[in-house]
Every structure is written in structure tokens, then in C-alpha cells.
């Protein structure tokens, strides 16, 4: 359980700001190396984007601009089975991992040529994808609308229950000795003598050789962080449905809308992308958008019970890519900006931070996600 009591000064090898899935997995990975790790959250850990997410693990690029980023996504997918085994063993929790693949549905308007272009693009970057006729797709998922034109089947796509997963990573981190503090967020990085000495907290200070900022879309609000991580929220609304007469086995996609089956029988439907600041409200417009697309995909969901609706804030960045790695301030590392892919990228982010801290070099091509890219862009503007 997170601790609430605080002393004015704590000493660690590494201190992490943010107890979402990213901060928790980094804390776990660092603690496993024998380091003394402290994790501080401004609220109850694990109740922001990591709680709100759909939990899809999909390395498929959404557009051509995301192609250079696919190797990092695939590296994370490769790390996932071992990462889950470790987290489940340490926490004693089942994170609801399922790898039944995804059907990406296209409607009548999409030509065969467009479909084969998407498949070629996905195969070209190492993702298994195959064309499926409308009849075949409906055979695979009998709940699907017969109005669909065709589909792409990606057999390796997976998902997990992100709420359980985040709690399990936090519990696993605690088992490895991480000290977790709720309701004591970071006010600023502790910048002294040309290096980062730790965190200045709402209550007290935490001193450490390594400081990792992983506070999701709130990271830029921590004093001294914005130049490296100019992140902002991108709100997403979600609905949990239950419908005994319209069950699905696989993840179903229709452009940006998706349906994700859970082991407990719920179907998670999402989502919207809204730039409306730090706003967690569920709106009629958001629900209408998600439900109308969901019913186009699986008409039988008309009879579904709406069990829950919620909204979460994705940590977005100016180029929509994550921000992971060291900065020019000694001792300070950043791990945020994961936007729509934070669950997908959890294992590789934790691995990258551990590699930076322990060896100073990393096994994955990371320069595109360096926290220094925003500083350098600004310096370029002024030059
Ligand atoms: C609706 C929705 C659907 C999504 N679907 C998917 C999906 O299917 N697949 C996928 O890969 N990704 C998905 N994402 C994205 C993914 O959930 C996020 O990228 C990921 O959860 C980010 O994790 P995080 O730990 O960085 O941030 P968060 O989970 O937001 O955690 C940040 C933590 O920092 C804490 N904090 C805030 N301020 C401070 C402070 N000053 N000091 C210390 N702590 C602080 C917060 O309280 C919080 O606990 C989705 C996101 C949303 C919102």
C-alpha cells in the first residue's frame, strides 16, 4: 500500500515522479538492479491515463509518419511476455492478457487497392497482416455487421486489463522494495550545482543520484521539466458495455474506434481525441460518437448494458512521439509523452531507462524520442 506519511528529506539511488504504469514499471525495473527507489505521486497512484486506457498492445502504425517508430513498438511487444510473467509472479495478480488478434474493418468506400497498400505498409515494417473478405470476417466474428466491405486481420495484436496491470506493476514494484508515496507530488526538480539532486515535493524533498519524471500529461507542470517535456493532455472518453447476445473474441477496429473484449465479459469501446485541457468530463457528444461507430461495427450491441463511462488524459507531445531518455542536466531522465501507446510501450520504456541508468547506452534506436529534441528545436529557432 502507498505510504502517506512523509519525512522532510529522503535519500534514494533513484526517485520517480508519477505512479502511472510508466513510472511504476521504471521503479520496478530499477529496484530489480538492487537500487533503492522512491516513487512519489500527486494523488493515488495508477488512477490517471493508465487506469482510463483501453489496454491494446498494437504496434501497427496509424499512418506513414509513425513508421520510423515501429521498431521501438516491436521491441516492446517482444519484451511483453517476460514482463507480464514477472509482474504476475511478483504481484500474484492476473492482468488479463489475451492475444487473439485484431480485425481492422474497412467499409464499402475503401477500394481493394487502398486495402493492399495498408497491408503492404504494415508487412513492410514487420507486422503480420492479411486481407480478409467480408464473409470471412463475419465467420470469424459473427457479431460483425454484414455491411462491412473487408477487413485486415492482424493475428499478433493483444490486449490486457490496464487497470489490473497498473495495480499489479505497482504491487510488484513494492515487492521489490520500492517505497511508494501517494498524495505527495513533485513541485519541481531539485536543480542545484549544475545537476539534478532529486525532487522538491509538496511535502519535503527526495534526494537521489537519478531522477525520473514520469507524471504523464502533468509532467510539464513540474518546475524545470517543460523545456524537455512540453506535454499536454489529449482527452479520451470510453464506455464499458456488456451484452450476452453480441460477444466478440478479437479486438475490432473501425478507423479510430475500437471494441476490446475483456476476460470478464465486458466490451470496452473507445475513444475520442479531444484537446480540451485537463478535463475529465464524460459528454453526450463523446458518448454519441463512440456508440454510433460501435453499433456500425457490431449492430447487436444495441441491446448492450452500459456499465460504465469515463474519460482519461493521454500524455501528448508536439510531435505525438514519446519523450524518453537523459537530458543535459546531469541525473535527470524523462519518460512521458506516450500519447496513445503508453501501455504498448511500457516494457521498452522501463528497459531503456534502466539501460541509461546502469550502462549509459541503450539497445534500441532512441534518438527520435530524446527529450533534447525540443530544446534543440528552440535553440535552432533562435540561432
Ligand atoms: C482513453 C484512453 C485510451 C487509451 N488506450 C490505449 C491503448 O489501448 N493502448 C496503449 O498503449 N495506450 C493507450 N492509451 C495511452 C496510455 O494509457 C498512456 O499513454 C499511459 O497510460 C501513460 O502512462 P503514464 O504513467 O505516463 O501516465 P498516467 O497514467 O497519467 O500517470 C501519471 C501519474 O503521475 C501522477 N502525477 C501528476 N502530477 C504529478 C506530480 N506533480 N508529481 C508526481 N506525480 C504526479 C498522476 O497522479 C498519475 O498517477 C490510452 C489512453 C487513454 C486516456
Coordinates of C-alpha atoms and ligand atoms in Angstrom, one line a residue:
X1 CA 0.0 0.0 0.0
X2 CA 1.3 3.5 -0.8
X3 CA 2.6 5.4 2.2
X4 CA 1.1 8.7 3.2
X5 CA 3.5 9.8 6.0
X6 CA 6.4 11.9 4.8
X7 CA 9.6 12.9 6.4
X8 CA 11.2 16.2 5.2
X9 CA 14.2 14.5 3.5
X10 CA 14.5 11.1 1.9
X11 CA 17.6 9.6 0.2
X12 CA 17.4 7.2 -2.7
X13 CA 19.5 5.9 -5.6
X14 CA 16.6 6.8 -7.9
X15 CA 13.4 8.8 -7.4
X16 CA 10.5 8.6 -9.8
X17 CA 7.7 11.3 -10.1
X18 CA 4.5 9.7 -11.2
X19 CA 2.9 6.4 -10.3
X20 CA 1.1 5.5 -13.6
X21 CA 2.1 2.4 -15.4
X22 CA 5.2 4.1 -16.8
X23 CA 6.6 5.4 -13.5
X24 CA 5.7 2.1 -11.7
X25 CA 7.4 -0.1 -14.3
X26 CA 10.5 2.1 -14.3
X27 CA 10.6 1.9 -10.5
X28 CA 10.2 -1.9 -10.6
X29 CA 13.0 -2.3 -13.3
X30 CA 15.4 -0.1 -11.3
X31 CA 14.7 -1.8 -8.0
X32 CA 15.4 -5.1 -9.6
X33 CA 19.0 -4.0 -10.1
X34 CA 19.4 -3.5 -6.3
X35 CA 18.8 0.2 -6.3
X36 CA 16.9 1.9 -3.5
X37 CA 14.0 3.6 -5.3
X38 CA 11.3 6.0 -4.1
X39 CA 8.1 6.8 -6.2
X40 CA 6.0 9.9 -5.5
X41 CA 2.5 10.5 -6.8
X42 CA 0.5 13.7 -6.5
X43 CA -2.7 11.6 -6.0
X44 CA -3.4 7.9 -5.5
X45 CA -1.0 6.1 -7.9
X46 CA -2.4 4.4 -11.0
X47 CA -5.7 6.4 -11.4
X48 CA -5.0 8.6 -14.4
X49 CA -4.4 7.6 -18.1
X50 CA -3.1 4.1 -17.2
X51 CA -6.5 3.5 -15.5
X52 CA -8.5 5.1 -18.3
X53 CA -6.9 3.2 -21.2
X54 CA -8.2 0.5 -23.5
X55 CA -5.1 -1.7 -22.9
X56 CA -4.5 -2.5 -26.6
X57 CA -1.0 -3.7 -27.5
X58 CA -0.8 -2.8 -31.1
X59 CA 2.5 -1.9 -32.9
X60 CA 0.7 -1.2 -36.2
X61 CA 1.4 2.3 -37.4
X62 CA -1.7 4.5 -37.7
X63 CA -0.1 6.5 -40.6
X64 CA 3.0 6.7 -42.7
X65 CA 4.5 9.3 -40.3
X66 CA 4.6 6.7 -37.5
X67 CA 6.7 4.1 -39.5
X68 CA 10.1 5.1 -38.1
X69 CA 8.7 4.5 -34.6
X70 CA 7.6 0.8 -35.3
X71 CA 10.9 -0.8 -34.3
X72 CA 10.6 0.5 -30.8
X73 CA 7.0 -0.7 -30.6
X74 CA 8.0 -4.1 -31.8
X75 CA 10.9 -4.2 -29.3
X76 CA 8.2 -3.6 -26.6
X77 CA 6.0 -6.3 -27.9
X78 CA 8.9 -8.7 -27.8
X79 CA 9.5 -7.8 -24.1
X80 CA 5.9 -8.2 -23.1
X81 CA 5.6 -12.0 -22.3
X82 CA 8.5 -11.9 -19.9
X83 CA 7.4 -8.6 -18.4
X84 CA 3.9 -9.9 -17.7
X85 CA 5.3 -13.2 -16.3
X86 CA 7.4 -11.2 -13.9
X87 CA 4.7 -8.8 -12.8
X88 CA 2.1 -11.6 -12.3
X89 CA 4.6 -13.7 -10.3
X90 CA 5.6 -10.8 -8.1
X91 CA 2.0 -9.4 -7.6
X92 CA 0.1 -12.6 -7.6
X93 CA -2.4 -10.9 -9.9
X94 CA -3.8 -12.0 -13.4
X95 CA -3.5 -9.0 -15.7
X96 CA -6.0 -10.3 -18.3
X97 CA -3.5 -10.6 -21.2
X98 CA -5.1 -12.0 -24.3
X99 CA -3.5 -12.4 -27.8
X100 CA -6.4 -13.2 -30.1
X101 CA -5.5 -10.7 -32.8
X102 CA -7.5 -7.8 -34.3
X103 CA -9.8 -7.3 -37.2
X104 CA -9.3 -3.8 -38.7
X105 CA -12.6 -3.3 -40.6
X106 CA -12.9 -1.2 -43.8
X107 CA -16.3 0.0 -45.1
X108 CA -17.6 -0.1 -48.6
X109 CA -16.0 3.1 -49.7
X110 CA -12.4 1.7 -49.3
X111 CA -11.1 0.2 -52.5
X112 CA -9.2 -3.1 -52.8
X113 CA -6.1 -1.0 -53.8
X114 CA -6.2 1.0 -50.6
X115 CA -6.5 -2.1 -48.5
X116 CA -3.5 -3.8 -50.2
X117 CA -1.5 -0.5 -49.7
X118 CA -2.2 -0.6 -45.9
X119 CA -1.3 -4.3 -45.8
X120 CA 2.0 -3.8 -47.7
X121 CA 2.9 -0.9 -45.4
X122 CA 2.3 -3.0 -42.3
X123 CA 4.1 -6.1 -43.6
X124 CA 7.0 -3.9 -44.8
X125 CA 7.7 -2.9 -41.1
X126 CA 7.4 -6.5 -39.8
X127 CA 3.8 -6.7 -38.7
X128 CA 1.8 -9.8 -39.6
X129 CA -1.3 -8.6 -41.6
X130 CA -3.6 -10.4 -44.1
X131 CA -6.6 -9.4 -46.2
X132 CA -9.9 -11.0 -45.1
X133 CA -13.1 -10.9 -47.2
X134 CA -16.3 -9.6 -45.5
X135 CA -17.7 -13.1 -45.4
X136 CA -14.6 -14.5 -43.8
X137 CA -14.5 -11.6 -41.2
X138 CA -18.1 -12.3 -40.3
X139 CA -17.3 -16.0 -39.9
X140 CA -14.5 -15.1 -37.5
X141 CA -16.6 -12.6 -35.6
X142 CA -20.3 -13.4 -36.0
X143 CA -21.4 -10.2 -34.3
X144 CA -19.8 -8.0 -37.0
X145 CA -22.1 -6.0 -39.3
X146 CA -22.7 -7.7 -42.7
X147 CA -22.4 -4.2 -44.2
X148 CA -18.6 -4.2 -43.9
X149 CA -16.5 -4.1 -47.1
X150 CA -13.5 -6.2 -46.0
X151 CA -11.0 -6.4 -43.1
X152 CA -7.3 -6.7 -42.3
X153 CA -6.5 -9.4 -39.8
X154 CA -3.5 -8.8 -37.5
X155 CA -3.1 -12.1 -35.6
X156 CA -0.5 -10.8 -33.1
X157 CA -2.4 -7.9 -31.7
X158 CA -3.0 -8.3 -28.0
X159 CA -4.6 -6.6 -25.0
X160 CA -4.7 -6.6 -21.2
X161 CA -6.8 -5.2 -18.4
X162 CA -4.8 -2.0 -17.9
X163 CA -6.4 -1.2 -14.5
X164 CA -5.3 -4.5 -13.1
X165 CA -2.0 -4.4 -14.9
X166 CA -1.1 -0.9 -13.5
X167 CA -2.0 -2.0 -9.9
X168 CA 0.0 -5.2 -10.5
X169 CA 3.1 -3.3 -11.6
X170 CA 2.8 -1.0 -8.5
X171 CA 2.4 -4.1 -6.3
X172 CA 5.4 -5.8 -8.0
X173 CA 7.5 -2.7 -7.5
X174 CA 6.6 -2.6 -3.8
X175 CA 7.6 -6.3 -3.5
X176 CA 11.0 -5.3 -5.0
X177 CA 11.4 -2.7 -2.3
X178 CA 10.2 0.5 -4.0
X179 CA 8.8 3.0 -1.4
X180 CA 5.6 4.4 -2.9
X181 CA 4.1 7.7 -1.6
X182 CA 0.6 8.9 -2.5
X183 CA -0.6 12.5 -2.3
X184 CA 2.9 14.0 -2.3
X185 CA 3.6 15.2 -5.8
X186 CA 6.7 16.8 -7.2
X187 CA 6.6 20.6 -7.3
X188 CA 9.9 21.0 -9.1
X189 CA 13.1 19.2 -10.0
X190 CA 15.8 20.0 -7.5
X191 CA 18.4 21.7 -9.7
X192 CA 21.5 22.6 -7.7
X193 CA 25.1 22.9 -8.6
X194 CA 24.5 22.2 -12.3
X195 CA 22.9 18.8 -11.6
X196 CA 19.6 17.4 -10.7
X197 CA 19.7 16.4 -7.0
X198 CA 16.2 14.9 -6.8
X199 CA 12.7 16.3 -6.3
X200 CA 11.2 19.2 -4.4
X201 CA 8.0 17.7 -3.2
X202 CA 4.7 19.2 -1.9
X203 CA 6.0 18.0 1.5
X204 CA 9.7 17.7 1.8
X205 CA 12.5 16.7 -0.6
X206 CA 13.7 13.4 -2.1
X207 CA 17.4 13.3 -2.9
X208 CA 18.7 10.8 -5.5
X209 CA 21.5 10.3 -7.9
X210 CA 18.9 9.6 -10.6
X211 CA 15.6 11.5 -11.0
X212 CA 13.0 10.2 -13.5
X213 CA 10.0 12.3 -14.5
X214 CA 7.0 10.1 -15.4
X215 CA 4.0 12.1 -14.5
X216 CA 2.1 11.6 -17.7
X217 CA 0.4 14.7 -19.1
X218 CA 1.1 16.5 -15.8
X219 CA 4.8 16.3 -16.3
X220 CA 5.3 19.8 -17.8
X221 CA 3.6 21.3 -14.6
X222 CA 6.6 20.1 -12.6
X223 CA 9.0 23.1 -12.3
X224 CA 12.0 22.7 -14.6
X225 CA 10.6 19.9 -16.8
X226 CA 8.7 21.8 -19.5
X227 CA 11.7 22.6 -21.8
X228 CA 12.4 18.8 -22.0
X229 CA 8.8 17.5 -22.0
X230 CA 6.3 20.1 -23.3
X231 CA 3.5 17.6 -22.9
X232 CA -0.3 18.3 -22.7
X233 CA -3.5 16.3 -22.3
X234 CA -5.4 14.7 -25.1
X235 CA -8.7 13.6 -23.6
X236 CA -10.2 10.2 -24.5
X237 CA -13.7 9.0 -23.5
X238 CA -14.6 5.4 -23.0
X239 CA -17.6 3.1 -22.4
X240 CA -17.8 -0.4 -20.9
X241 CA -20.6 -2.5 -22.4
X242 CA -21.9 -5.9 -21.5
X243 CA -24.0 -7.9 -24.0
X244 CA -24.5 -11.7 -23.7
X245 CA -26.0 -11.8 -27.2
X246 CA -23.2 -9.9 -29.0
X247 CA -19.9 -11.2 -27.7
X248 CA -16.6 -10.7 -29.6
X249 CA -13.3 -12.6 -29.4
X250 CA -10.9 -10.2 -31.1
X251 CA -10.2 -6.5 -31.0
X252 CA -12.3 -4.8 -33.6
X253 CA -11.2 -1.5 -35.3
X254 CA -13.1 0.9 -37.4
X255 CA -10.6 3.8 -38.1
X256 CA -10.1 5.4 -34.6
X257 CA -12.9 3.5 -32.9
X258 CA -12.3 0.2 -31.3
X259 CA -14.0 -2.6 -29.3
X260 CA -11.9 -4.6 -26.9
X261 CA -13.1 -7.8 -25.3
X262 CA -12.2 -8.4 -21.7
X263 CA -11.9 -11.8 -19.9
X264 CA -14.7 -10.7 -17.5
X265 CA -17.2 -10.5 -20.5
X266 CA -17.2 -6.7 -20.8
X267 CA -16.5 -4.9 -24.1
X268 CA -14.5 -1.7 -23.8
X269 CA -15.5 0.8 -26.5
X270 CA -13.4 3.9 -27.3
X271 CA -12.5 6.6 -28.0
X272 CA -12.3 10.3 -28.7
X273 CA -9.3 12.5 -29.0
X274 CA -10.1 16.0 -27.6
X275 CA -7.8 18.9 -26.9
X276 CA -9.8 20.5 -24.1
X277 CA -7.2 20.8 -21.3
X278 CA -7.2 19.0 -18.0
X279 CA -10.9 18.0 -18.3
X280 CA -12.2 14.5 -17.2
X281 CA -15.9 15.1 -18.1
X282 CA -17.9 12.5 -19.9
X283 CA -20.0 14.3 -22.5
X284 CA -23.1 13.4 -24.5
X285 CA -21.2 14.2 -27.8
X286 CA -18.4 11.8 -26.8
X287 CA -20.8 9.0 -26.0
X288 CA -22.7 9.6 -29.2
X289 CA -19.6 9.3 -31.3
X290 CA -18.3 6.1 -29.7
X291 CA -21.7 4.4 -29.6
X292 CA -22.7 5.2 -33.2
X293 CA -19.4 3.8 -34.5
X294 CA -19.6 0.8 -32.2
X295 CA -23.1 -0.1 -33.4
X296 CA -22.0 0.3 -37.0
X297 CA -19.3 -2.4 -36.3
X298 CA -21.5 -4.7 -34.2
X299 CA -25.2 -3.9 -34.5
X300 CA -26.2 -6.4 -31.8
X301 CA -24.6 -4.1 -29.2
X302 CA -27.8 -2.0 -29.4
X303 CA -29.0 -4.3 -26.6
X304 CA -25.9 -3.9 -24.6
X305 CA -25.9 -2.6 -21.0
X306 CA -23.8 0.5 -20.4
X307 CA -21.9 -0.5 -17.3
X308 CA -19.5 2.5 -17.0
X309 CA -18.3 5.6 -18.9
X310 CA -15.2 7.6 -18.1
X311 CA -12.6 9.9 -19.6
X312 CA -8.8 10.0 -19.3
X313 CA -5.9 12.2 -20.3
X314 CA -3.3 10.9 -22.7
X315 CA 0.1 12.5 -22.4
X316 CA 0.5 14.1 -25.9
X317 CA 3.6 15.8 -27.2
X318 CA 4.1 18.3 -30.0
X319 CA 5.2 15.6 -32.5
X320 CA 3.0 12.9 -30.8
X321 CA 6.0 10.8 -30.1
X322 CA 7.1 9.7 -26.6
X323 CA 9.9 11.5 -24.7
X324 CA 12.3 9.0 -23.2
X325 CA 15.9 9.3 -22.1
X326 CA 18.5 11.5 -20.4
X327 CA 18.7 15.3 -20.6
X328 CA 21.6 17.8 -20.5
X329 CA 21.0 18.2 -16.7
X330 CA 23.1 15.5 -15.0
X331 CA 20.9 13.0 -13.2
X332 CA 17.6 13.9 -14.9
X333 CA 15.7 11.5 -17.1
X334 CA 12.3 11.8 -18.7
X335 CA 9.8 9.2 -19.6
X336 CA 6.5 10.6 -20.8
X337 CA 4.5 11.7 -23.9
X338 CA 3.4 8.2 -24.7
X339 CA 0.1 9.5 -26.1
X340 CA -2.0 6.6 -27.4
X341 CA 0.7 4.0 -26.9
X342 CA 1.7 4.0 -23.2
X343 CA 0.5 0.5 -22.5
X344 CA 2.2 -0.8 -25.7
X345 CA 5.5 0.9 -24.7
X346 CA 5.6 0.1 -21.0
X347 CA 8.2 -2.7 -21.1
X348 CA 10.6 -0.9 -23.6
X349 CA 10.4 2.4 -21.7
X350 CA 11.3 0.7 -18.4
X351 CA 14.1 -1.2 -20.2
X352 CA 15.5 2.0 -21.8
X353 CA 15.6 3.9 -18.5
X354 CA 17.3 1.0 -16.8
X355 CA 19.9 0.8 -19.5
X356 CA 20.6 4.5 -19.4
X357 CA 21.0 4.5 -15.6
X358 CA 23.0 1.3 -15.4
X359 CA 25.2 1.4 -18.6
X360 CA 24.8 4.8 -20.2
X361 CA 23.9 3.1 -23.5
X362 CA 20.7 1.7 -24.9
X363 CA 19.8 -1.3 -27.0
X364 CA 17.1 0.4 -29.1
X365 CA 17.4 3.3 -31.5
X366 CA 16.0 6.1 -29.3
X367 CA 17.2 9.4 -30.7
X368 CA 13.9 10.2 -32.3
X369 CA 12.3 10.1 -28.8
X370 CA 15.1 12.1 -27.0
X371 CA 14.0 14.8 -24.5
X372 CA 16.7 17.0 -26.1
X373 CA 14.8 17.4 -29.4
X374 CA 12.5 20.2 -28.1
X375 CA 15.4 22.2 -26.6
X376 CA 17.4 21.8 -29.8
X377 CA 14.5 22.9 -31.9
X378 CA 14.1 26.0 -29.8
X379 CA 17.8 26.8 -29.9
X380 CA 17.6 26.3 -33.7
X381 CA 14.8 28.9 -33.9
X382 CA 16.8 31.5 -32.0
X383 CA 20.1 30.8 -33.9
Ligands
LIG1 C1 -9.0 6.8 -23.3 C2 -7.6 6.3 -23.4 C3 -7.3 5.1 -24.1 C4 -6.0 4.6 -24.3 N1 -5.8 3.4 -24.9 C5 -4.6 2.9 -25.1 C6 -4.3 1.7 -25.6 O1 -5.3 1.0 -26.0 N2 -3.0 1.2 -25.7 C7 -2.0 2.0 -25.3 O2 -0.8 1.5 -25.5 N3 -2.2 3.2 -24.7 C8 -3.4 3.7 -24.6 N4 -3.6 4.9 -24.0 C9 -2.5 5.7 -23.6 C10 -1.9 5.2 -22.3 O3 -3.0 4.9 -21.4 C11 -1.0 6.2 -21.7 O4 0.0 6.6 -22.7 C12 -0.3 5.7 -20.5 O5 -1.2 5.2 -19.5 C13 0.5 6.9 -19.8 O6 1.0 6.4 -18.6 P1 1.8 7.3 -17.6 O7 2.2 6.5 -16.5 O8 2.8 8.1 -18.4 O9 0.7 8.4 -17.2 P2 -0.5 8.3 -16.2 O10 -1.1 7.0 -16.1 O11 -1.4 9.5 -16.5 O12 0.2 8.5 -14.8 C14 0.8 9.8 -14.4 C15 0.8 9.8 -12.9 O13 1.5 11.0 -12.5 C16 0.8 11.5 -11.3 N5 1.2 12.9 -11.2 C17 0.6 14.0 -11.7 N6 1.3 15.1 -11.3 C18 2.3 14.7 -10.5 C19 3.4 15.4 -9.8 N7 3.5 16.7 -9.9 N8 4.2 14.6 -9.1 C20 4.1 13.3 -9.1 N9 3.2 12.6 -9.7 C21 2.3 13.3 -10.4 C22 -0.6 11.2 -11.6 O14 -1.4 11.3 -10.4 C23 -0.6 9.9 -12.2 O15 -0.7 8.9 -11.2 C24 -4.9 5.4 -23.8 C25 -5.2 6.5 -23.0 C26 -6.5 7.0 -22.8 C27 -6.7 8.2 -22.0

